[in-house]
Amino acid sequence: MYDEKNGIRVSDQLQTTNVSIYAVGDCCTAYKFTHVADFMARMVLRSALFFAKGKMTAMLIPWTTFTQACACTPAATPARLREVAHVGLYQDDLTAKGIKFDTFTRQLKDVDRAVLDGETVDMH
């Protein structure tokens, strides 16, 4: 089976409709990151060689965007426009679900790489 957005449909263990065939990486997920493909490949190898039972739904996917946010995107809420790094659910999603959370902000002036690059003005 094939999905226009996510590609090849796979189970939570990354099996295709033929349980002896697995799919990993960009061909079967909306998350087009090398670290996601690496995790998927490792999970499949553990499953195939060592009979482990890893699940994609158990994976927490961190990502960072190295660009200036565009206010024209559909998900452009104020909290998301300032976002540079992300792990887990968004603040408004957690609030809507009634889940307590903490947020952590680190100003660019306190980030060594930003200081070295002369990019210490925060996005607002």
CSV table of N, CA, C and O in Angstrom, one decimal:
chain,number,residue,atom,x,y,z
A,1,MET,N,0.8,-1.2,0.0
A,1,MET,CA,0.0,0.0,0.0
A,1,MET,C,0.9,1.2,0.0
A,1,MET,O,2.0,1.2,0.6
A,2,TYR,N,0.4,2.3,-0.6
A,2,TYR,CA,1.2,3.5,-0.7
A,2,TYR,C,0.3,4.7,-0.3
A,2,TYR,O,-0.9,4.8,-0.7
A,3,ASP,N,0.9,5.6,0.4
A,3,ASP,CA,0.2,6.9,0.9
A,3,ASP,C,0.9,8.1,0.3
A,3,ASP,O,2.2,8.1,0.3
A,4,GLU,N,0.2,9.0,-0.3
A,4,GLU,CA,0.8,10.2,-1.0
A,4,GLU,C,1.7,11.0,-0.1
A,4,GLU,O,2.7,11.5,-0.5
A,5,LYS,N,1.3,11.1,1.2
A,5,LYS,CA,2.1,11.9,2.1
A,5,LYS,C,3.3,11.2,2.7
A,5,LYS,O,4.4,11.7,2.8
A,6,ASN,N,3.0,10.0,3.2
A,6,ASN,CA,4.0,9.2,3.9
A,6,ASN,C,4.8,8.1,3.1
A,6,ASN,O,5.7,7.6,3.6
A,7,GLY,N,4.3,7.8,1.9
A,7,GLY,CA,5.0,6.8,1.1
A,7,GLY,C,4.4,5.4,1.4
A,7,GLY,O,3.2,5.2,1.5
A,8,ILE,N,5.3,4.5,1.4
A,8,ILE,CA,4.9,3.1,1.6
A,8,ILE,C,4.3,2.9,3.0
A,8,ILE,O,4.9,3.4,4.0
A,9,ARG,N,3.1,2.3,3.1
A,9,ARG,CA,2.5,2.1,4.4
A,9,ARG,C,3.2,0.9,5.1
A,9,ARG,O,3.4,-0.1,4.5
A,10,VAL,N,3.5,1.2,6.4
A,10,VAL,CA,4.2,0.2,7.2
A,10,VAL,C,3.5,0.1,8.5
A,10,VAL,O,2.9,1.0,9.0
A,11,SER,N,3.8,-1.0,9.2
A,11,SER,CA,3.3,-1.2,10.6
A,11,SER,C,4.1,-0.5,11.5
A,11,SER,O,5.2,0.1,11.1
A,12,ASP,N,3.8,-0.5,12.8
A,12,ASP,CA,4.6,0.2,13.8
A,12,ASP,C,6.0,-0.4,13.9
A,12,ASP,O,6.9,0.2,14.4
A,13,GLN,N,6.1,-1.6,13.4
A,13,GLN,CA,7.4,-2.3,13.4
A,13,GLN,C,8.1,-2.2,12.0
A,13,GLN,O,9.1,-2.8,11.8
A,14,LEU,N,7.6,-1.3,11.2
A,14,LEU,CA,8.1,-1.0,9.9
A,14,LEU,C,8.0,-2.1,8.8
A,14,LEU,O,8.6,-2.2,7.8
A,15,GLN,N,7.0,-3.0,9.1
A,15,GLN,CA,6.8,-4.1,8.1
A,15,GLN,C,5.8,-3.6,7.1
A,15,GLN,O,4.8,-2.9,7.4
A,16,THR,N,6.0,-4.0,5.8
A,16,THR,CA,5.0,-3.7,4.8
A,16,THR,C,3.9,-4.7,4.9
A,16,THR,O,3.8,-5.4,5.8
A,17,THR,N,3.0,-4.7,3.9
A,17,THR,CA,1.9,-5.7,3.9
A,17,THR,C,2.4,-7.1,3.8
A,17,THR,O,1.7,-8.0,4.2
A,18,ASN,N,3.6,-7.3,3.3
A,18,ASN,CA,4.3,-8.6,3.4
A,18,ASN,C,5.2,-8.5,4.7
A,18,ASN,O,6.2,-7.8,4.7
A,19,VAL,N,4.8,-9.2,5.7
A,19,VAL,CA,5.5,-9.1,7.0
A,19,VAL,C,7.0,-9.5,6.9
A,19,VAL,O,7.8,-9.2,7.9
A,20,SER,N,7.5,-10.1,5.9
A,20,SER,CA,8.9,-10.4,5.7
A,20,SER,C,9.7,-9.3,5.0
A,20,SER,O,10.9,-9.4,4.9
A,21,ILE,N,9.0,-8.2,4.6
A,21,ILE,CA,9.6,-7.1,4.0
A,21,ILE,C,9.4,-5.8,4.8
A,21,ILE,O,8.3,-5.5,5.2
A,22,TYR,N,10.5,-5.1,5.0
A,22,TYR,CA,10.5,-3.9,5.8
A,22,TYR,C,10.8,-2.7,4.9
A,22,TYR,O,11.4,-2.9,3.9
A,23,ALA,N,10.3,-1.5,5.3
A,23,ALA,CA,10.7,-0.3,4.6
A,23,ALA,C,11.2,0.7,5.7
A,23,ALA,O,10.6,0.8,6.8
A,24,VAL,N,12.2,1.4,5.3
A,24,VAL,CA,12.8,2.4,6.3
A,24,VAL,C,13.1,3.7,5.5
A,24,VAL,O,13.3,3.7,4.3
A,25,GLY,N,13.2,4.8,6.2
A,25,GLY,CA,13.7,6.1,5.6
A,25,GLY,C,12.6,6.9,5.0
A,25,GLY,O,11.4,6.7,5.2
A,26,ASP,N,13.1,7.7,4.0
A,26,ASP,CA,12.2,8.7,3.4
A,26,ASP,C,11.0,8.0,2.6
A,26,ASP,O,10.0,8.6,2.4
A,27,CYS,N,11.2,6.8,2.2
A,27,CYS,CA,10.1,6.1,1.4
A,27,CYS,C,8.9,5.7,2.2
A,27,CYS,O,7.9,5.4,1.6
A,28,CYS,N,9.0,5.8,3.6
A,28,CYS,CA,7.8,5.4,4.4
A,28,CYS,C,7.5,6.2,5.6
A,28,CYS,O,6.8,5.8,6.5
A,29,THR,N,8.0,7.5,5.6
A,29,THR,CA,7.6,8.3,6.7
A,29,THR,C,7.5,9.8,6.3
A,29,THR,O,8.2,10.2,5.3
A,30,ALA,N,6.8,10.6,7.0
A,30,ALA,CA,6.7,12.0,6.7
A,30,ALA,C,7.9,12.7,7.3
A,30,ALA,O,8.2,13.9,7.0
A,31,TYR,N,8.7,12.1,8.2
A,31,TYR,CA,9.8,12.7,8.8
A,31,TYR,C,11.1,12.4,8.0
A,31,TYR,O,11.7,11.4,8.1
A,32,LYS,N,11.4,13.3,7.2
A,32,LYS,CA,12.6,13.2,6.2
A,32,LYS,C,13.9,13.7,6.9
A,32,LYS,O,14.4,14.7,6.5
A,33,PHE,N,14.3,13.0,7.9
A,33,PHE,CA,15.5,13.3,8.6
A,33,PHE,C,16.5,12.1,8.6
A,33,PHE,O,16.0,11.0,8.8
A,34,THR,N,17.8,12.4,8.5
A,34,THR,CA,18.7,11.3,8.5
A,34,THR,C,18.7,10.5,9.8
A,34,THR,O,18.8,9.3,9.8
A,35,HIS,N,18.5,11.2,10.9
A,35,HIS,CA,18.5,10.5,12.2
A,35,HIS,C,17.3,9.6,12.4
A,35,HIS,O,17.3,8.6,13.1
A,36,VAL,N,16.2,10.0,11.7
A,36,VAL,CA,15.0,9.1,11.7
A,36,VAL,C,15.2,7.9,10.9
A,36,VAL,O,15.0,6.8,11.4
A,37,ALA,N,15.8,8.0,9.7
A,37,ALA,CA,16.1,6.9,8.9
A,37,ALA,C,17.1,5.9,9.6
A,37,ALA,O,17.0,4.7,9.5
A,38,ASP,N,18.1,6.5,10.3
A,38,ASP,CA,19.1,5.7,11.0
A,38,ASP,C,18.4,4.9,12.1
A,38,ASP,O,18.6,3.7,12.3
A,39,PHE,N,17.5,5.6,12.9
A,39,PHE,CA,16.7,4.9,13.9
A,39,PHE,C,15.9,3.7,13.3
A,39,PHE,O,15.9,2.6,13.9
A,40,MET,N,15.2,4.0,12.2
A,40,MET,CA,14.4,3.0,11.6
A,40,MET,C,15.2,1.8,11.1
A,40,MET,O,14.8,0.7,11.4
A,41,ALA,N,16.4,2.1,10.5
A,41,ALA,CA,17.2,1.0,10.0
A,41,ALA,C,17.7,0.1,11.2
A,41,ALA,O,17.7,-1.1,11.2
A,42,ARG,N,18.1,0.8,12.3
A,42,ARG,CA,18.6,0.1,13.5
A,42,ARG,C,17.5,-0.8,14.1
A,42,ARG,O,17.7,-1.9,14.5
A,43,MET,N,16.3,-0.2,14.1
A,43,MET,CA,15.1,-0.9,14.7
A,43,MET,C,14.8,-2.2,13.9
A,43,MET,O,14.6,-3.3,14.4
A,44,VAL,N,14.9,-2.1,12.5
A,44,VAL,CA,14.6,-3.2,11.7
A,44,VAL,C,15.7,-4.3,11.8
A,44,VAL,O,15.4,-5.5,11.9
A,45,LEU,N,16.9,-3.9,11.9
A,45,LEU,CA,18.0,-4.8,12.1
A,45,LEU,C,17.9,-5.6,13.4
A,45,LEU,O,18.0,-6.8,13.5
A,46,ARG,N,17.5,-4.8,14.5
A,46,ARG,CA,17.3,-5.5,15.8
A,46,ARG,C,16.1,-6.5,15.7
A,46,ARG,O,16.2,-7.6,16.2
A,47,SER,N,15.1,-6.1,15.0
A,47,SER,CA,13.9,-7.0,14.9
A,47,SER,C,14.3,-8.2,14.0
A,47,SER,O,13.9,-9.3,14.4
A,48,ALA,N,15.0,-8.0,12.9
A,48,ALA,CA,15.3,-9.1,12.0
A,48,ALA,C,16.3,-10.1,12.6
A,48,ALA,O,16.2,-11.3,12.5
A,49,LEU,N,17.3,-9.5,13.3
A,49,LEU,CA,18.4,-10.4,13.7
A,49,LEU,C,18.3,-10.8,15.2
A,49,LEU,O,18.8,-11.9,15.6
A,50,PHE,N,17.6,-10.0,16.0
A,50,PHE,CA,17.6,-10.4,17.4
A,50,PHE,C,16.2,-10.5,18.0
A,50,PHE,O,16.0,-10.5,19.2
A,51,PHE,N,15.2,-10.4,17.1
A,51,PHE,CA,13.8,-10.6,17.5
A,51,PHE,C,13.3,-9.6,18.5
A,51,PHE,O,12.4,-9.8,19.3
A,52,ALA,N,13.9,-8.4,18.4
A,52,ALA,CA,13.4,-7.3,19.3
A,52,ALA,C,12.1,-6.8,18.8
A,52,ALA,O,11.7,-7.0,17.6
A,53,LYS,N,11.4,-6.0,19.6
A,53,LYS,CA,10.0,-5.5,19.2
A,53,LYS,C,10.0,-4.0,19.3
A,53,LYS,O,9.1,-3.5,20.1
A,54,GLY,N,10.8,-3.3,18.6
A,54,GLY,CA,10.8,-1.8,18.7
A,54,GLY,C,9.6,-1.3,18.0
A,54,GLY,O,9.0,-2.0,17.1
A,55,LYS,N,9.1,-0.1,18.3
A,55,LYS,CA,8.0,0.5,17.7
A,55,LYS,C,8.3,2.0,17.3
A,55,LYS,O,8.9,2.7,18.0
A,56,MET,N,7.8,2.3,16.1
A,56,MET,CA,8.0,3.7,15.6
A,56,MET,C,7.3,4.7,16.5
A,56,MET,O,7.8,5.8,16.8
A,57,THR,N,6.1,4.3,17.1
A,57,THR,CA,5.4,5.2,17.9
A,57,THR,C,6.1,5.5,19.2
A,57,THR,O,5.7,6.5,19.9
A,58,ALA,N,7.1,4.7,19.6
A,58,ALA,CA,7.9,5.0,20.8
A,58,ALA,C,9.0,6.0,20.6
A,58,ALA,O,9.6,6.4,21.5
A,59,MET,N,9.2,6.4,19.3
A,59,MET,CA,10.4,7.2,19.0
A,59,MET,C,10.0,8.7,19.2
A,59,MET,O,8.9,9.2,18.8
A,60,LEU,N,10.8,9.4,19.9
A,60,LEU,CA,10.7,10.9,20.1
A,60,LEU,C,11.6,11.5,19.1
A,60,LEU,O,12.8,11.3,19.2
A,61,ILE,N,11.1,12.4,18.2
A,61,ILE,CA,11.9,12.9,17.1
A,61,ILE,C,12.3,14.4,17.4
A,61,ILE,O,11.4,15.2,17.3
A,62,PRO,N,13.5,14.6,17.7
A,62,PRO,CA,14.0,16.0,17.8
A,62,PRO,C,14.3,16.6,16.4
A,62,PRO,O,14.8,15.9,15.5
A,63,TRP,N,14.1,17.9,16.2
A,63,TRP,CA,14.6,18.5,15.0
A,63,TRP,C,14.9,20.0,15.2
A,63,TRP,O,14.3,20.6,16.2
A,64,THR,N,15.7,20.6,14.4
A,64,THR,CA,16.0,22.0,14.4
A,64,THR,C,15.9,22.6,13.1
A,64,THR,O,16.2,21.9,12.1
A,65,THR,N,15.4,23.8,13.0
A,65,THR,CA,15.2,24.5,11.7
A,65,THR,C,16.2,25.6,11.7
A,65,THR,O,16.2,26.5,12.6
A,66,PHE,N,17.1,25.6,10.7
A,66,PHE,CA,18.1,26.6,10.6
A,66,PHE,C,17.7,27.6,9.5
A,66,PHE,O,18.3,27.8,8.5
A,67,THR,N,16.6,28.3,9.8
A,67,THR,CA,16.1,29.3,8.9
A,67,THR,C,15.2,30.3,9.6
A,67,THR,O,14.8,30.1,10.7
A,68,GLN,N,14.9,31.4,9.0
A,68,GLN,CA,14.0,32.4,9.5
A,68,GLN,C,12.5,31.9,9.2
A,68,GLN,O,12.2,31.5,8.1
A,69,ALA,N,11.7,31.9,10.2
A,69,ALA,CA,10.3,31.4,10.0
A,69,ALA,C,9.5,32.3,9.1
A,69,ALA,O,9.7,33.5,9.1
A,70,CYS,N,8.6,31.7,8.4
A,70,CYS,CA,7.7,32.5,7.5
A,70,CYS,C,6.3,32.5,8.1
A,70,CYS,O,5.8,31.5,8.4
A,71,ALA,N,5.8,33.7,8.3
A,71,ALA,CA,4.5,33.8,8.9
A,71,ALA,C,3.4,33.4,8.0
A,71,ALA,O,2.2,33.3,8.4
A,72,CYS,N,3.7,33.0,6.7
A,72,CYS,CA,2.6,32.6,5.8
A,72,CYS,C,2.3,31.1,5.8
A,72,CYS,O,1.4,30.7,5.2
A,73,THR,N,3.0,30.3,6.7
A,73,THR,CA,2.7,28.9,6.7
A,73,THR,C,1.5,28.6,7.6
A,73,THR,O,1.1,29.4,8.5
A,74,PRO,N,0.7,27.5,7.3
A,74,PRO,CA,-0.5,27.2,8.0
A,74,PRO,C,-0.3,27.1,9.5
A,74,PRO,O,-1.2,27.4,10.3
A,75,ALA,N,0.8,26.6,9.9
A,75,ALA,CA,1.1,26.3,11.3
A,75,ALA,C,1.8,27.5,12.0
A,75,ALA,O,2.4,27.3,13.0
A,76,ALA,N,1.7,28.7,11.4
A,76,ALA,CA,2.5,29.8,11.9
A,76,ALA,C,1.8,30.5,13.1
A,76,ALA,O,1.4,31.7,13.0
A,77,THR,N,1.7,29.9,14.2
A,77,THR,CA,1.3,30.5,15.4
A,77,THR,C,2.5,31.2,16.0
A,77,THR,O,3.6,30.9,15.8
A,78,PRO,N,2.2,32.2,16.9
A,78,PRO,CA,3.4,33.0,17.5
A,78,PRO,C,4.4,32.1,18.2
A,78,PRO,O,5.6,32.3,18.0
A,79,ALA,N,4.0,31.0,18.9
A,79,ALA,CA,4.9,30.1,19.5
A,79,ALA,C,5.8,29.4,18.5
A,79,ALA,O,6.9,29.1,18.8
A,80,ARG,N,5.2,29.0,17.4
A,80,ARG,CA,5.9,28.3,16.4
A,80,ARG,C,6.8,29.2,15.6
A,80,ARG,O,7.8,28.7,15.0
A,81,LEU,N,6.5,30.4,15.5
A,81,LEU,CA,7.4,31.3,14.7
A,81,LEU,C,8.7,31.6,15.4
A,81,LEU,O,9.7,31.7,14.7
A,82,ARG,N,8.8,31.6,16.7
A,82,ARG,CA,10.0,31.8,17.4
A,82,ARG,C,10.8,30.5,17.6
A,82,ARG,O,11.9,30.5,18.0
A,83,GLU,N,10.2,29.4,17.2
A,83,GLU,CA,10.8,28.1,17.5
A,83,GLU,C,12.0,27.8,16.5
A,83,GLU,O,12.0,28.1,15.4
A,84,VAL,N,13.1,27.4,17.1
A,84,VAL,CA,14.3,27.0,16.4
A,84,VAL,C,14.5,25.5,16.5
A,84,VAL,O,14.7,24.8,15.6
A,85,ALA,N,14.4,24.9,17.7
A,85,ALA,CA,14.5,23.5,18.0
A,85,ALA,C,13.2,23.0,18.5
A,85,ALA,O,12.4,23.7,19.2
A,86,HIS,N,12.9,21.7,18.3
A,86,HIS,CA,11.6,21.1,18.7
A,86,HIS,C,11.8,19.6,19.1
A,86,HIS,O,12.5,18.9,18.4
A,87,VAL,N,11.1,19.2,20.1
A,87,VAL,CA,11.0,17.8,20.5
A,87,VAL,C,9.7,17.6,21.1
A,87,VAL,O,9.2,18.3,22.0
A,88,GLY,N,8.9,16.6,20.6
A,88,GLY,CA,7.6,16.3,21.1
A,88,GLY,C,6.5,17.2,20.6
A,88,GLY,O,6.6,17.8,19.5
A,89,LEU,N,5.4,17.3,21.3
A,89,LEU,CA,4.2,18.0,20.9
A,89,LEU,C,4.5,19.5,21.1
A,89,LEU,O,5.3,20.0,21.9
A,90,TYR,N,3.8,20.3,20.3
A,90,TYR,CA,3.8,21.8,20.4
A,90,TYR,C,3.1,22.3,21.6
A,90,TYR,O,2.2,21.6,22.1
A,91,GLN,N,3.5,23.5,22.1
A,91,GLN,CA,2.9,24.1,23.3
A,91,GLN,C,1.3,24.1,23.2
A,91,GLN,O,0.6,23.8,24.1
A,92,ASP,N,0.8,24.6,22.0
A,92,ASP,CA,-0.6,24.7,21.9
A,92,ASP,C,-1.3,23.4,21.8
A,92,ASP,O,-2.5,23.2,22.3
A,93,ASP,N,-0.6,22.3,21.3
A,93,ASP,CA,-1.2,21.0,21.3
A,93,ASP,C,-1.3,20.4,22.8
A,93,ASP,O,-2.3,19.8,23.1
A,94,LEU,N,-0.2,20.7,23.6
A,94,LEU,CA,-0.2,20.2,25.0
A,94,LEU,C,-1.3,20.9,25.7
A,94,LEU,O,-2.0,20.3,26.5
A,95,THR,N,-1.5,22.3,25.5
A,95,THR,CA,-2.5,23.0,26.2
A,95,THR,C,-3.9,22.5,25.9
A,95,THR,O,-4.7,22.3,26.8
A,96,ALA,N,-4.1,22.2,24.6
A,96,ALA,CA,-5.4,21.7,24.1
A,96,ALA,C,-5.7,20.4,24.8
A,96,ALA,O,-6.9,20.1,25.0
A,97,LYS,N,-4.7,19.6,25.0
A,97,LYS,CA,-4.9,18.2,25.6
A,97,LYS,C,-4.9,18.3,27.1
A,97,LYS,O,-5.0,17.3,27.8
A,98,GLY,N,-4.7,19.5,27.7
A,98,GLY,CA,-4.6,19.6,29.2
A,98,GLY,C,-3.4,19.0,29.8
A,98,GLY,O,-3.4,18.6,31.0
A,99,ILE,N,-2.3,18.9,29.1
A,99,ILE,CA,-1.1,18.3,29.6
A,99,ILE,C,-0.2,19.4,30.1
A,99,ILE,O,0.1,20.4,29.4
A,100,LYS,N,0.3,19.2,31.4
A,100,LYS,CA,1.2,20.2,32.0
A,100,LYS,C,2.6,20.0,31.3
A,100,LYS,O,3.0,18.9,30.9
A,101,PHE,N,3.3,21.2,31.1
A,101,PHE,CA,4.6,21.1,30.5
A,101,PHE,C,5.5,22.3,30.9
A,101,PHE,O,5.0,23.2,31.5
A,102,ASP,N,6.7,22.2,30.6
A,102,ASP,CA,7.7,23.2,30.9
A,102,ASP,C,8.3,23.6,29.5
A,102,ASP,O,8.5,22.8,28.6
A,103,THR,N,8.6,24.9,29.4
A,103,THR,CA,9.4,25.3,28.2
A,103,THR,C,10.7,25.9,28.6
A,103,THR,O,10.8,26.4,29.7
A,104,PHE,N,11.7,25.8,27.8
A,104,PHE,CA,13.0,26.3,28.1
A,104,PHE,C,13.4,27.2,26.9
A,104,PHE,O,13.3,26.7,25.7
A,105,THR,N,13.9,28.4,27.2
A,105,THR,CA,14.3,29.3,26.2
A,105,THR,C,15.8,29.6,26.4
A,105,THR,O,16.2,29.9,27.6
A,106,ARG,N,16.6,29.5,25.4
A,106,ARG,CA,18.0,29.9,25.5
A,106,ARG,C,18.2,31.0,24.5
A,106,ARG,O,18.0,30.8,23.3
A,107,GLN,N,18.6,32.2,24.9
A,107,GLN,CA,18.8,33.3,24.1
A,107,GLN,C,20.0,33.1,23.2
A,107,GLN,O,21.0,32.5,23.6
A,108,LEU,N,20.0,33.6,21.9
A,108,LEU,CA,21.1,33.4,21.0
A,108,LEU,C,22.4,34.0,21.6
A,108,LEU,O,23.5,33.4,21.3
A,109,LYS,N,22.3,35.0,22.4
A,109,LYS,CA,23.6,35.6,22.9
A,109,LYS,C,24.3,34.7,23.9
A,109,LYS,O,25.4,34.9,24.2
A,110,ASP,N,23.6,33.6,24.3
A,110,ASP,CA,24.1,32.6,25.2
A,110,ASP,C,24.5,31.3,24.5
A,110,ASP,O,24.9,30.4,25.2
A,111,VAL,N,24.5,31.3,23.2
A,111,VAL,CA,24.8,30.1,22.4
A,111,VAL,C,26.2,30.4,21.7
A,111,VAL,O,26.3,31.3,20.9
A,112,ASP,N,27.2,29.6,22.1
A,112,ASP,CA,28.5,29.8,21.6
A,112,ASP,C,28.6,29.9,20.1
A,112,ASP,O,29.2,30.8,19.5
A,113,ARG,N,27.9,29.0,19.4
A,113,ARG,CA,27.9,29.1,17.9
A,113,ARG,C,27.4,30.4,17.3
A,113,ARG,O,27.9,31.0,16.4
A,114,ALA,N,26.3,30.9,17.9
A,114,ALA,CA,25.7,32.1,17.5
A,114,ALA,C,26.6,33.3,17.7
A,114,ALA,O,26.8,34.2,16.9
A,115,VAL,N,27.3,33.3,18.9
A,115,VAL,CA,28.3,34.3,19.2
A,115,VAL,C,29.4,34.3,18.2
A,115,VAL,O,29.8,35.4,17.6
A,116,LEU,N,30.0,33.1,17.9
A,116,LEU,CA,31.0,33.0,16.9
A,116,LEU,C,30.6,33.5,15.5
A,116,LEU,O,31.4,34.1,14.8
A,117,ASP,N,29.4,33.2,15.1
A,117,ASP,CA,28.9,33.6,13.8
A,117,ASP,C,28.4,35.0,13.8
A,117,ASP,O,28.0,35.5,12.7
A,118,GLY,N,28.4,35.7,14.9
A,118,GLY,CA,27.9,37.1,15.0
A,118,GLY,C,26.4,37.2,14.8
A,118,GLY,O,25.8,38.2,14.3
A,119,GLU,N,25.6,36.1,15.1
A,119,GLU,CA,24.2,36.1,14.9
A,119,GLU,C,23.5,36.0,16.3
A,119,GLU,O,22.9,35.0,16.6
A,120,THR,N,23.6,37.0,17.1
A,120,THR,CA,23.0,36.9,18.5
A,120,THR,C,21.7,37.6,18.6
A,120,THR,O,21.2,37.8,19.8
A,121,VAL,N,21.1,38.1,17.6
A,121,VAL,CA,19.8,38.8,17.6
A,121,VAL,C,18.7,37.7,17.6
A,121,VAL,O,18.6,36.9,16.6
A,122,ASP,N,17.9,37.6,18.6
A,122,ASP,CA,16.9,36.5,18.7
A,122,ASP,C,15.7,36.9,17.7
A,122,ASP,O,15.5,38.0,17.4
A,123,MET,N,15.1,35.8,17.2
A,123,MET,CA,13.9,36.0,16.3
A,123,MET,C,12.7,36.3,17.2
A,123,MET,O,12.5,35.8,18.3
A,124,HIS,N,11.9,37.3,16.8
A,124,HIS,CA,10.7,37.7,17.6
A,124,HIS,C,9.5,37.8,16.7
A,124,HIS,O,9.6,37.9,15.5
